Amino acid sequence: MEQEELRFEGCNFFRQRLAYSLLSGRSVVVSGIRSSDDEPGIKGTEVGFSPGMITGGKVTLDCGNDRCISYYLEPLLMLAPFCKHPLNVKLQGITDAPGELSVDSIRATWLPVFNKFMLASDSPEIKIVARGYKPDGGGCVLLTVPIARTLRPVQCKTMGKICKIRGIASVSKVSPSIAHRMIEASKETLRNYIADVYITVDQRKGAAGGNSPGFGLFLTAETTEGVIYHGEAVSKPKGEQGNPLIPEDIGYMAACQLLDQIFAGGCVDITAQALAVTFMTLCQKDVSTYLFGPPSAYCVHTLRNLKKFFEITFKMDNWNKVCGDNETCHGQKLGSDEKVLITCIDVNEQVDTSGLQASEWEWLKQLCELADEECYSKVNNSFQNVALILRLDASSYVLELRRTKSFPVTGPEVVSSLGTAFKYSWQKGGTLRSLYNRFSEHCLRVDLAIKLCSDVRYPFTFVKWTISEDDSTCIAVTLFCEEWHARKSFELFLLVDWLEPNAFPRVITSSAPEYLENLRLDEWDSSREMTLEKSGNETVSVGHLDEAESIIFTNGPMSDNDFTNEFHSLPCRIEYDGPAKVSQYFVTETLEDEKIATFRGRILNGIEQQFPNGYRLYITTEKEKKGNSRVFEVSGSATSFMRWEYDRSTSYQSPITRAISYLNIAETFARDDE
């Protein structure tokens, strides 16, 4: 019996729907494809597709330069096991592009998931013959996948602990030093997390480097259970508008993305969740179970498409609740609190809904309408309680709803993370969607206020925010101020109107009110003064400084040890600030015209760094503050210092080396003579 044709509207998930049409044997019609565009990308705005046999075999495909090759690898990996012949595909185009999965990420995170479901002994292989960056591409990738008539069910609930981090710094048609700069920046970010970090350099020239210059960094973290997480960043394409990304930015961004993936947790990388749920649907009838980190929006839509094509549904349980107080799950509960245990079940295993009251049917109907909103939802087994989580730029916001017996005549019980700042009066004909839309409007306003307060500069650090208990139209913001040179720290408390976030805070208080004296108010109207609250009945006036702050240097007694005439810059941090007996405890030797030393078992390479003529290095200590003057005592000076590098050559252009070279440049620009 021929199955009913499925109809969809819009261009989203187009390739996924075609892939599922082939796998399920159901015809699809997609209409409204960029109907308002002059060039929709295909001939017409409606496509009908009738599936046939998946042949496979040897294929060559020019992917163009608009999308990355990974865009085509994703559906190919879903279809490959069910081809008539083993798949051997040559794809040409872009291998690395900003905002898209790279071919490296597909190879590192998708293939391990693919292999878990395979019964065949041969594993799929992705080989990058040539790298191609935007805008001109020139990359080449070979994909070979064996056939597997059936998939095996998977029970994957153990994440393990991170044991190593590996990476590839790829550069094409640019200086190879860029790769080392990316590596150093990423290691600087990852150094405090794990010691086992090893990143190789993939330098491509000629045809193997594609047609456009570019560079990027790809990182993976592997657990003791073989789970792979990834993080990556790629340079902006040549000729693209906006400020270019320097290698240090690329290294930092890739490392941060990797740490975010590690925090999310789960037994699969977030980007490979769609492949996992697809194979869970297509495997044998035995139940498959997978531990996921927070499901991505793409994964959620994938689950919806799977239900439409295969009439399969998934059960999702919060992992922390599944573990409970079980001590054996302690390591599994680290990281995100939004990890879920996903179980694939047949649609016929749904809860019996016979005998539901009209109120319950209406409640379920309106919950289904909320599924299209851009939010993450959690429901209990009876669907009587639902928590909607809205993630915005600065924070996440929760709206908890509980069905009342007379719903929808009376509205649901509402509890939100905005507290009294969110008030909603349920009117006749009201819906859960209108309630959620009102809540999201409030959240957008509050989020803007939080973002403006969190974008503070040194010496302030954003700590937290809450809705004010005394005034629900305000948010209470806590900032932490720490000035290392002055060795002082305190907390600053702001009361900001979230309806008018650009206005001056209604109240400013501090844990140390004396530090608020002469506070500059450049961000607001500096022509007026403001009275700040102190403990008790005291007040302090805040305004611009009457006089400019001055710095005074005095000559202090020289230290008795050799710190005054021998300076060393070490690539490390220690819990000490002051003079040291360098010659006694820091022994150096010369090896092949290069200084060698060891620090806590680590070999350092050193070079004497000279200052330009007329410049000296001074060591000073702040002694006191007199009014608007700060007094510093000079304890030593020199015209050069020893610069030590760890795990890299002394020819490396470190920030301090570049800063010294800028002195000559600045002096040249500052000359009066032409």
Short mmCIF file of N, CA, C and O in Angstrom, two decimals, residues 26-120:
data_model
loop_
_atom_site.label_atom_id
_atom_site.label_comp_id
_atom_site.label_asym_id
_atom_site.label_seq_id
_atom_site.Cartn_x
_atom_site.Cartn_y
_atom_site.Cartn_z
N ARG A 26 8.99 7.42 1.31
CA ARG A 26 7.80 8.28 1.24
C ARG A 26 8.10 9.51 0.38
O ARG A 26 9.13 10.17 0.53
N SER A 27 7.17 9.83 -0.52
CA SER A 27 7.33 10.99 -1.38
C SER A 27 7.10 12.27 -0.59
O SER A 27 6.33 12.29 0.38
N VAL A 28 7.77 13.33 -1.01
CA VAL A 28 7.62 14.62 -0.34
C VAL A 28 7.39 15.71 -1.36
O VAL A 28 7.83 15.62 -2.52
N VAL A 29 6.69 16.75 -0.93
CA VAL A 29 6.51 17.97 -1.71
C VAL A 29 6.88 19.13 -0.80
O VAL A 29 6.33 19.28 0.29
N VAL A 30 7.84 19.93 -1.25
CA VAL A 30 8.29 21.10 -0.48
C VAL A 30 7.90 22.34 -1.26
O VAL A 30 8.32 22.53 -2.40
N SER A 31 7.08 23.19 -0.65
CA SER A 31 6.61 24.41 -1.31
C SER A 31 7.08 25.64 -0.54
O SER A 31 7.59 25.54 0.57
N GLY A 32 6.87 26.80 -1.15
CA GLY A 32 7.23 28.06 -0.50
C GLY A 32 8.72 28.20 -0.28
O GLY A 32 9.16 28.75 0.73
N ILE A 33 9.53 27.72 -1.23
CA ILE A 33 10.98 27.78 -1.09
C ILE A 33 11.46 29.17 -1.51
O ILE A 33 11.49 29.50 -2.69
N ARG A 34 11.78 29.99 -0.54
CA ARG A 34 12.26 31.36 -0.78
C ARG A 34 11.36 32.06 -1.81
O ARG A 34 11.83 32.60 -2.81
N SER A 35 10.08 32.03 -1.54
CA SER A 35 9.12 32.55 -2.51
C SER A 35 9.26 34.04 -2.75
O SER A 35 8.85 34.56 -3.79
N SER A 36 9.86 34.76 -1.80
CA SER A 36 10.01 36.21 -1.96
C SER A 36 11.35 36.60 -2.56
O SER A 36 11.61 37.79 -2.77
N ASP A 37 12.23 35.63 -2.87
CA ASP A 37 13.55 35.93 -3.42
C ASP A 37 13.49 35.95 -4.94
O ASP A 37 12.74 35.20 -5.57
N ASP A 38 14.33 36.82 -5.53
CA ASP A 38 14.42 36.86 -6.99
C ASP A 38 15.15 35.63 -7.52
O ASP A 38 14.85 35.14 -8.61
N GLU A 39 16.14 35.15 -6.77
CA GLU A 39 16.89 33.96 -7.16
C GLU A 39 16.80 32.94 -6.04
O GLU A 39 17.65 32.90 -5.15
N PRO A 40 15.77 32.12 -6.03
CA PRO A 40 15.56 31.20 -4.89
C PRO A 40 16.58 30.08 -4.79
O PRO A 40 16.62 29.38 -3.80
N GLY A 41 17.42 29.89 -5.81
CA GLY A 41 18.43 28.85 -5.73
C GLY A 41 18.08 27.61 -6.52
O GLY A 41 18.94 26.82 -6.86
N ILE A 42 16.81 27.40 -6.81
CA ILE A 42 16.37 26.29 -7.65
C ILE A 42 15.37 26.84 -8.66
O ILE A 42 14.91 27.97 -8.55
N LYS A 43 15.04 26.05 -9.65
CA LYS A 43 14.08 26.49 -10.66
C LYS A 43 12.67 26.36 -10.11
O LYS A 43 12.06 25.30 -10.12
N GLY A 44 12.15 27.45 -9.58
CA GLY A 44 10.82 27.43 -9.00
C GLY A 44 10.87 27.40 -7.49
O GLY A 44 11.93 27.28 -6.88
N THR A 45 9.71 27.54 -6.87
CA THR A 45 9.62 27.60 -5.42
C THR A 45 8.93 26.37 -4.83
O THR A 45 8.61 26.36 -3.66
N GLU A 46 8.68 25.33 -5.64
CA GLU A 46 8.07 24.10 -5.14
C GLU A 46 8.77 22.90 -5.78
O GLU A 46 9.06 22.90 -6.97
N VAL A 47 9.05 21.91 -4.94
CA VAL A 47 9.77 20.72 -5.41
C VAL A 47 9.01 19.48 -4.97
O VAL A 47 8.60 19.37 -3.80
N GLY A 48 8.81 18.56 -5.89
CA GLY A 48 8.25 17.25 -5.56
C GLY A 48 9.32 16.19 -5.74
O GLY A 48 10.08 16.22 -6.72
N PHE A 49 9.41 15.25 -4.80
CA PHE A 49 10.47 14.24 -4.86
C PHE A 49 9.88 12.87 -4.57
O PHE A 49 9.23 12.66 -3.54
N SER A 50 10.11 11.95 -5.51
CA SER A 50 9.68 10.56 -5.33
C SER A 50 10.92 9.69 -5.19
O SER A 50 11.75 9.66 -6.11
N PRO A 51 11.09 9.00 -4.08
CA PRO A 51 12.33 8.25 -3.84
C PRO A 51 12.43 7.01 -4.71
O PRO A 51 11.42 6.45 -5.16
N GLY A 52 13.67 6.60 -4.96
CA GLY A 52 13.93 5.38 -5.71
C GLY A 52 14.98 4.56 -4.99
O GLY A 52 15.13 4.63 -3.77
N MET A 53 15.77 3.80 -5.75
CA MET A 53 16.81 2.96 -5.16
C MET A 53 18.06 3.79 -4.90
O MET A 53 18.44 4.64 -5.71
N ILE A 54 18.71 3.52 -3.78
CA ILE A 54 19.96 4.19 -3.44
C ILE A 54 21.09 3.33 -4.00
O ILE A 54 21.44 2.29 -3.42
N THR A 55 21.65 3.75 -5.10
CA THR A 55 22.61 2.90 -5.83
C THR A 55 23.99 2.93 -5.22
O THR A 55 24.62 1.90 -4.99
N GLY A 56 24.53 4.12 -4.94
CA GLY A 56 25.89 4.22 -4.43
C GLY A 56 26.90 4.16 -5.55
O GLY A 56 26.65 4.62 -6.67
N GLY A 57 28.06 3.56 -5.29
CA GLY A 57 29.10 3.44 -6.30
C GLY A 57 30.06 4.62 -6.28
O GLY A 57 30.19 5.34 -5.28
N LYS A 58 30.73 4.82 -7.41
CA LYS A 58 31.75 5.85 -7.52
C LYS A 58 31.15 7.12 -8.12
O LYS A 58 30.55 7.08 -9.20
N VAL A 59 31.31 8.24 -7.40
CA VAL A 59 30.69 9.49 -7.82
C VAL A 59 31.68 10.63 -7.62
O VAL A 59 32.45 10.64 -6.66
N THR A 60 31.67 11.59 -8.55
CA THR A 60 32.44 12.83 -8.41
C THR A 60 31.46 13.99 -8.38
O THR A 60 30.59 14.10 -9.25
N LEU A 61 31.60 14.86 -7.38
CA LEU A 61 30.64 15.95 -7.19
C LEU A 61 31.37 17.27 -6.97
O LEU A 61 32.23 17.37 -6.09
N ASP A 62 31.04 18.25 -7.79
CA ASP A 62 31.54 19.61 -7.60
C ASP A 62 30.55 20.34 -6.69
O ASP A 62 29.42 20.63 -7.08
N CYS A 63 30.97 20.63 -5.46
CA CYS A 63 30.07 21.21 -4.46
C CYS A 63 29.96 22.73 -4.57
O CYS A 63 29.22 23.34 -3.78
N GLY A 64 30.69 23.34 -5.49
CA GLY A 64 30.63 24.80 -5.61
C GLY A 64 31.37 25.48 -4.47
O GLY A 64 32.04 24.84 -3.65
N ASN A 65 31.22 26.79 -4.41
CA ASN A 65 31.93 27.58 -3.39
C ASN A 65 30.99 28.31 -2.44
O ASN A 65 31.42 29.21 -1.72
N ASP A 66 29.71 27.94 -2.45
CA ASP A 66 28.75 28.60 -1.56
C ASP A 66 28.69 27.93 -0.19
O ASP A 66 28.60 28.61 0.84
N ARG A 67 28.71 26.61 -0.17
CA ARG A 67 28.63 25.87 1.09
C ARG A 67 29.83 24.95 1.23
O ARG A 67 30.46 24.55 0.25
N CYS A 68 30.12 24.62 2.48
CA CYS A 68 31.24 23.74 2.77
C CYS A 68 30.92 22.30 2.33
O CYS A 68 29.75 21.90 2.25
N ILE A 69 31.94 21.53 2.06
CA ILE A 69 31.76 20.13 1.64
C ILE A 69 31.02 19.34 2.72
O ILE A 69 30.29 18.39 2.42
N SER A 70 31.19 19.73 3.98
CA SER A 70 30.51 19.03 5.06
C SER A 70 28.99 19.09 4.92
O SER A 70 28.27 18.22 5.41
N TYR A 71 28.49 20.12 4.24
CA TYR A 71 27.05 20.25 4.00
C TYR A 71 26.53 19.05 3.21
O TYR A 71 25.38 18.62 3.38
N TYR A 72 27.38 18.49 2.35
CA TYR A 72 27.00 17.34 1.54
C TYR A 72 27.39 16.02 2.21
O TYR A 72 26.77 14.99 1.97
N LEU A 73 28.41 16.07 3.05
CA LEU A 73 28.83 14.84 3.74
C LEU A 73 27.78 14.35 4.73
O LEU A 73 27.60 13.14 4.91
N GLU A 74 27.06 15.28 5.37
CA GLU A 74 26.08 14.89 6.39
C GLU A 74 25.01 13.96 5.83
O GLU A 74 24.81 12.86 6.35
N PRO A 75 24.27 14.33 4.76
CA PRO A 75 23.27 13.39 4.24
C PRO A 75 23.90 12.15 3.61
O PRO A 75 23.29 11.06 3.64
N LEU A 76 25.10 12.28 3.04
CA LEU A 76 25.74 11.11 2.44
C LEU A 76 26.03 10.04 3.49
O LEU A 76 25.87 8.84 3.23
N LEU A 77 26.48 10.46 4.68
CA LEU A 77 26.77 9.49 5.74
C LEU A 77 25.49 8.82 6.24
O LEU A 77 25.51 7.66 6.68
N MET A 78 24.36 9.53 6.19
CA MET A 78 23.09 8.92 6.59
C MET A 78 22.63 7.87 5.58
O MET A 78 22.05 6.84 5.94
N LEU A 79 22.91 8.13 4.30
CA LEU A 79 22.43 7.23 3.24
C LEU A 79 23.39 6.09 2.94
O LEU A 79 22.98 5.02 2.48
N ALA A 80 24.69 6.32 3.17
CA ALA A 80 25.73 5.40 2.71
C ALA A 80 25.54 3.94 3.14
O ALA A 80 25.73 3.03 2.32
N PRO A 81 25.17 3.64 4.39
CA PRO A 81 25.06 2.22 4.78
C PRO A 81 24.01 1.44 4.00
O PRO A 81 24.07 0.21 3.96
N PHE A 82 23.06 2.13 3.38
CA PHE A 82 21.94 1.45 2.74
C PHE A 82 22.03 1.49 1.22
O PHE A 82 21.05 1.23 0.53
N CYS A 83 23.21 1.83 0.69
CA CYS A 83 23.41 1.84 -0.75
C CYS A 83 23.53 0.41 -1.28
O CYS A 83 23.89 -0.52 -0.55
N LYS A 84 23.27 0.26 -2.57
CA LYS A 84 23.40 -1.06 -3.21
C LYS A 84 24.87 -1.44 -3.34
O LYS A 84 25.25 -2.61 -3.19
N HIS A 85 25.72 -0.44 -3.61
CA HIS A 85 27.15 -0.65 -3.75
C HIS A 85 27.89 0.27 -2.77
O HIS A 85 27.38 1.35 -2.43
N PRO A 86 29.08 -0.14 -2.31
CA PRO A 86 29.84 0.75 -1.42
C PRO A 86 30.04 2.12 -2.04
O PRO A 86 30.28 2.25 -3.24
N LEU A 87 29.96 3.13 -1.21
CA LEU A 87 30.01 4.51 -1.69
C LEU A 87 31.45 4.98 -1.77
O LEU A 87 32.23 4.84 -0.82
N ASN A 88 31.80 5.55 -2.91
CA ASN A 88 33.14 6.12 -3.13
C ASN A 88 32.94 7.46 -3.82
O ASN A 88 32.68 7.52 -5.02
N VAL A 89 33.05 8.54 -3.06
CA VAL A 89 32.69 9.87 -3.57
C VAL A 89 33.90 10.80 -3.50
O VAL A 89 34.62 10.83 -2.50
N LYS A 90 34.08 11.55 -4.57
CA LYS A 90 35.09 12.61 -4.61
C LYS A 90 34.35 13.94 -4.63
O LYS A 90 33.60 14.22 -5.57
N LEU A 91 34.56 14.76 -3.61
CA LEU A 91 33.88 16.04 -3.49
C LEU A 91 34.89 17.17 -3.62
O LEU A 91 35.95 17.14 -2.97
N GLN A 92 34.54 18.18 -4.39
CA GLN A 92 35.44 19.31 -4.63
C GLN A 92 34.74 20.60 -4.22
O GLN A 92 33.56 20.79 -4.50
N GLY A 93 35.49 21.47 -3.52
CA GLY A 93 34.90 22.73 -3.09
C GLY A 93 35.59 23.29 -1.86
O GLY A 93 36.81 23.29 -1.76
N ILE A 94 34.78 23.74 -0.89
CA ILE A 94 35.27 24.38 0.33
C ILE A 94 35.39 23.33 1.44
O ILE A 94 34.44 22.60 1.71
N THR A 95 36.54 23.25 2.09
CA THR A 95 36.71 22.32 3.21
C THR A 95 36.57 23.01 4.56
O THR A 95 36.22 22.37 5.55
N ASP A 96 36.87 24.31 4.63
CA ASP A 96 36.81 25.05 5.89
C ASP A 96 36.16 26.40 5.63
O ASP A 96 36.62 27.15 4.76
N ALA A 97 35.11 26.72 6.39
CA ALA A 97 34.41 27.98 6.22
C ALA A 97 33.87 28.45 7.56
O ALA A 97 33.44 27.63 8.38
N PRO A 98 33.89 29.76 7.82
CA PRO A 98 33.35 30.27 9.09
C PRO A 98 31.86 29.96 9.22
O PRO A 98 31.10 30.06 8.26
N GLY A 99 31.45 29.57 10.43
CA GLY A 99 30.05 29.32 10.69
C GLY A 99 29.53 27.98 10.22
O GLY A 99 28.34 27.70 10.35
N GLU A 100 30.39 27.13 9.65
CA GLU A 100 29.97 25.82 9.18
C GLU A 100 30.90 24.75 9.75
O GLU A 100 32.05 25.03 10.10
N LEU A 101 30.37 23.53 9.83
CA LEU A 101 31.23 22.42 10.23
C LEU A 101 32.29 22.19 9.17
O LEU A 101 32.01 22.22 7.98
N SER A 102 33.51 21.97 9.60
CA SER A 102 34.57 21.66 8.66
C SER A 102 34.57 20.16 8.37
O SER A 102 33.93 19.37 9.06
N VAL A 103 35.31 19.78 7.34
CA VAL A 103 35.45 18.36 7.03
C VAL A 103 36.16 17.64 8.17
O VAL A 103 35.86 16.48 8.49
N ASP A 104 37.09 18.34 8.83
CA ASP A 104 37.78 17.74 9.99
C ASP A 104 36.80 17.35 11.08
O ASP A 104 36.93 16.30 11.71
N SER A 105 35.81 18.22 11.33
CA SER A 105 34.85 17.93 12.41
C SER A 105 33.96 16.75 12.06
O SER A 105 33.62 15.94 12.93
N ILE A 106 33.56 16.63 10.78
CA ILE A 106 32.78 15.47 10.36
C ILE A 106 33.59 14.19 10.57
O ILE A 106 33.09 13.18 11.07
N ARG A 107 34.85 14.25 10.19
CA ARG A 107 35.71 13.07 10.32
C ARG A 107 35.94 12.70 11.78
O ARG A 107 35.96 11.52 12.15
N ALA A 108 36.09 13.70 12.65
CA ALA A 108 36.44 13.42 14.05
C ALA A 108 35.24 13.07 14.91
O ALA A 108 35.36 12.26 15.83
N THR A 109 34.07 13.67 14.66
CA THR A 109 32.92 13.49 15.55
C THR A 109 31.81 12.62 14.96
O THR A 109 31.13 11.91 15.70
N TRP A 110 31.61 12.65 13.65
CA TRP A 110 30.55 11.85 13.04
C TRP A 110 30.96 10.40 12.83
O TRP A 110 30.16 9.48 13.05
N LEU A 111 32.19 10.18 12.39
CA LEU A 111 32.60 8.80 12.10
C LEU A 111 32.60 7.90 13.34
O LEU A 111 32.21 6.73 13.23
N PRO A 112 33.04 8.37 14.53
CA PRO A 112 32.92 7.49 15.71
C PRO A 112 31.48 7.09 16.02
O PRO A 112 31.23 5.94 16.42
N VAL A 113 30.53 8.00 15.84
CA VAL A 113 29.12 7.66 16.05
C VAL A 113 28.67 6.67 14.98
O VAL A 113 27.95 5.70 15.26
N PHE A 114 29.09 6.90 13.75
CA PHE A 114 28.76 6.00 12.63
C PHE A 114 29.23 4.58 12.95
O PHE A 114 28.49 3.60 12.76
N ASN A 115 30.46 4.45 13.45
CA ASN A 115 31.03 3.12 13.70
C ASN A 115 30.32 2.37 14.82
O ASN A 115 30.32 1.14 14.84
N LYS A 116 29.74 3.10 15.77
CA LYS A 116 29.04 2.43 16.88
C LYS A 116 27.85 1.61 16.38
O LYS A 116 27.48 0.60 16.98
N PHE A 117 27.22 2.06 15.30
CA PHE A 117 26.02 1.39 14.80
C PHE A 117 26.34 0.35 13.72
O PHE A 117 25.44 -0.37 13.28
N MET A 118 27.61 0.29 13.26
CA MET A 118 27.94 -0.57 12.14
C MET A 118 28.29 -1.99 12.59
O MET A 118 29.00 -2.19 13.58
N LEU A 119 27.80 -2.97 11.83
CA LEU A 119 28.18 -4.36 12.05
C LEU A 119 29.35 -4.76 11.16
O LEU A 119 30.03 -5.74 11.41
N ALA A 120 29.58 -4.00 10.10
CA ALA A 120 30.66 -4.31 9.16
C ALA A 120 32.01 -4.06 9.80
O ALA A 120 32.17 -3.20 10.67
#
